[in-house]
Amino acid sequence: MSSSPPQKRIGLPWPELNDGLVYKDVVSSSESELTTLSDFYSTKYKSSAPLLGWIQRIQNGQIQIDGEVVKDPNTLLRSGSKLVYHRLPWKEPDTPYSLDILYEDDDLIALNKPSGLQVLPGGLFQQRTLLTQLQWCFGKQNSSTGSPESHPVPVHRLGRGTSGILLCAKTKLAKTKLAAYFAEGTSLVGSGNLDQECGTGRKISKIYRALADGIVEEDEVVIRQPIGVIQYPGVAKGLYVASPEGKPTLSKLYVLERDRQRNCTLVKVEIQSGRPHQIRIHLAYIGHPLVGDPLYIAGGQPKCLDPDFVDASPLAKDGGYQRPSQAVPGDCGYHLHAHQVELPNLLDTRKVVKIVAPLPPILHTSSEAEEKKLFLLQVKLN
């Protein structure tokens, strides 16, 4: 069973400012031992702001202890105290909001995510995310129909700069099954017993298109380079890179078209495992990073890697970090598209759901582009 053309489009414009954030904590007995208010926040939420930033927030009156605003950073905490921090609303970077529905049934919805839209909240993007659009669009529908069901939720991620198919579960059962499907391929790679052919033994198949720098001479390339994490300025949880000490991965690349004039190669990539930024890292590892990738270079490493580097950017108005001066994973500019997904129908596993997302113009082969022109011409003439 194949997906039908987009049935409808969802998406609501973003307000100029988001709603800010509220962090709620209860001080434990271990945290209360001679711990000051500023030390508590700068330790527990160090990825949000440095010590000086938290002191600024406290002095601004943004933190309450047991319902009372406290402006002294050196206030000692007591076990059981309730803390509330209000992060002031801010304007998030410009972000697309419109989403096409590629497929929908009782359990599953597949969206065509545009490049530039983050899937889940993080960093500068707390409201302008795909998850927020799901909450707004489907939460509004449910409230109008009186349905107690919650909004659909993403069951995997795509990088902010990656476009294409994103699967979302509409029920708890679907969420459990889809999560198991995605985990299955990664576990098969980790077991070492996987056949070299991608997709073997896994229930879900994911195919991407990408534009790689340089000319890939081999028609097919299997990439098994492990992916690990290193410390990197501006990325609190660390940056994923090609690393011999990393976790097992498997990607298979197929050349679709070589453009020697522009010195780039259009490729199809099928992935068995699902490590973060896997395709970007794997293509960079073999010497063909994605065209326009601001972060990864040949070898699967970041362009700027200095472990002693300290970003001296001034703090934001609310005491938080400014955007890092060096490239980070969420930066866009590369060309990567989740083009096709196949998986069993969640209600009848004997049937297969095939979902295809329309390709951006730059990722069409010459013959596909010509066919599209002829088709549009015929439509115009008719």
Short mmCIF file of N, CA and C in Angstrom, two decimals, residues 17 75 83:
data_model
loop_
_atom_site.label_atom_id
_atom_site.label_comp_id
_atom_site.label_asym_id
_atom_site.label_seq_id
_atom_site.Cartn_x
_atom_site.Cartn_y
_atom_site.Cartn_z
N LEU A 17 7.21 36.48 19.98
CA LEU A 17 7.96 35.99 21.14
C LEU A 17 7.37 34.67 21.60
N THR A 75 21.98 32.98 48.82
CA THR A 75 20.98 32.41 49.71
C THR A 75 21.19 30.90 49.86
N LEU A 83 11.64 25.54 44.27
CA LEU A 83 12.26 26.59 43.47
C LEU A 83 11.53 26.71 42.13
#
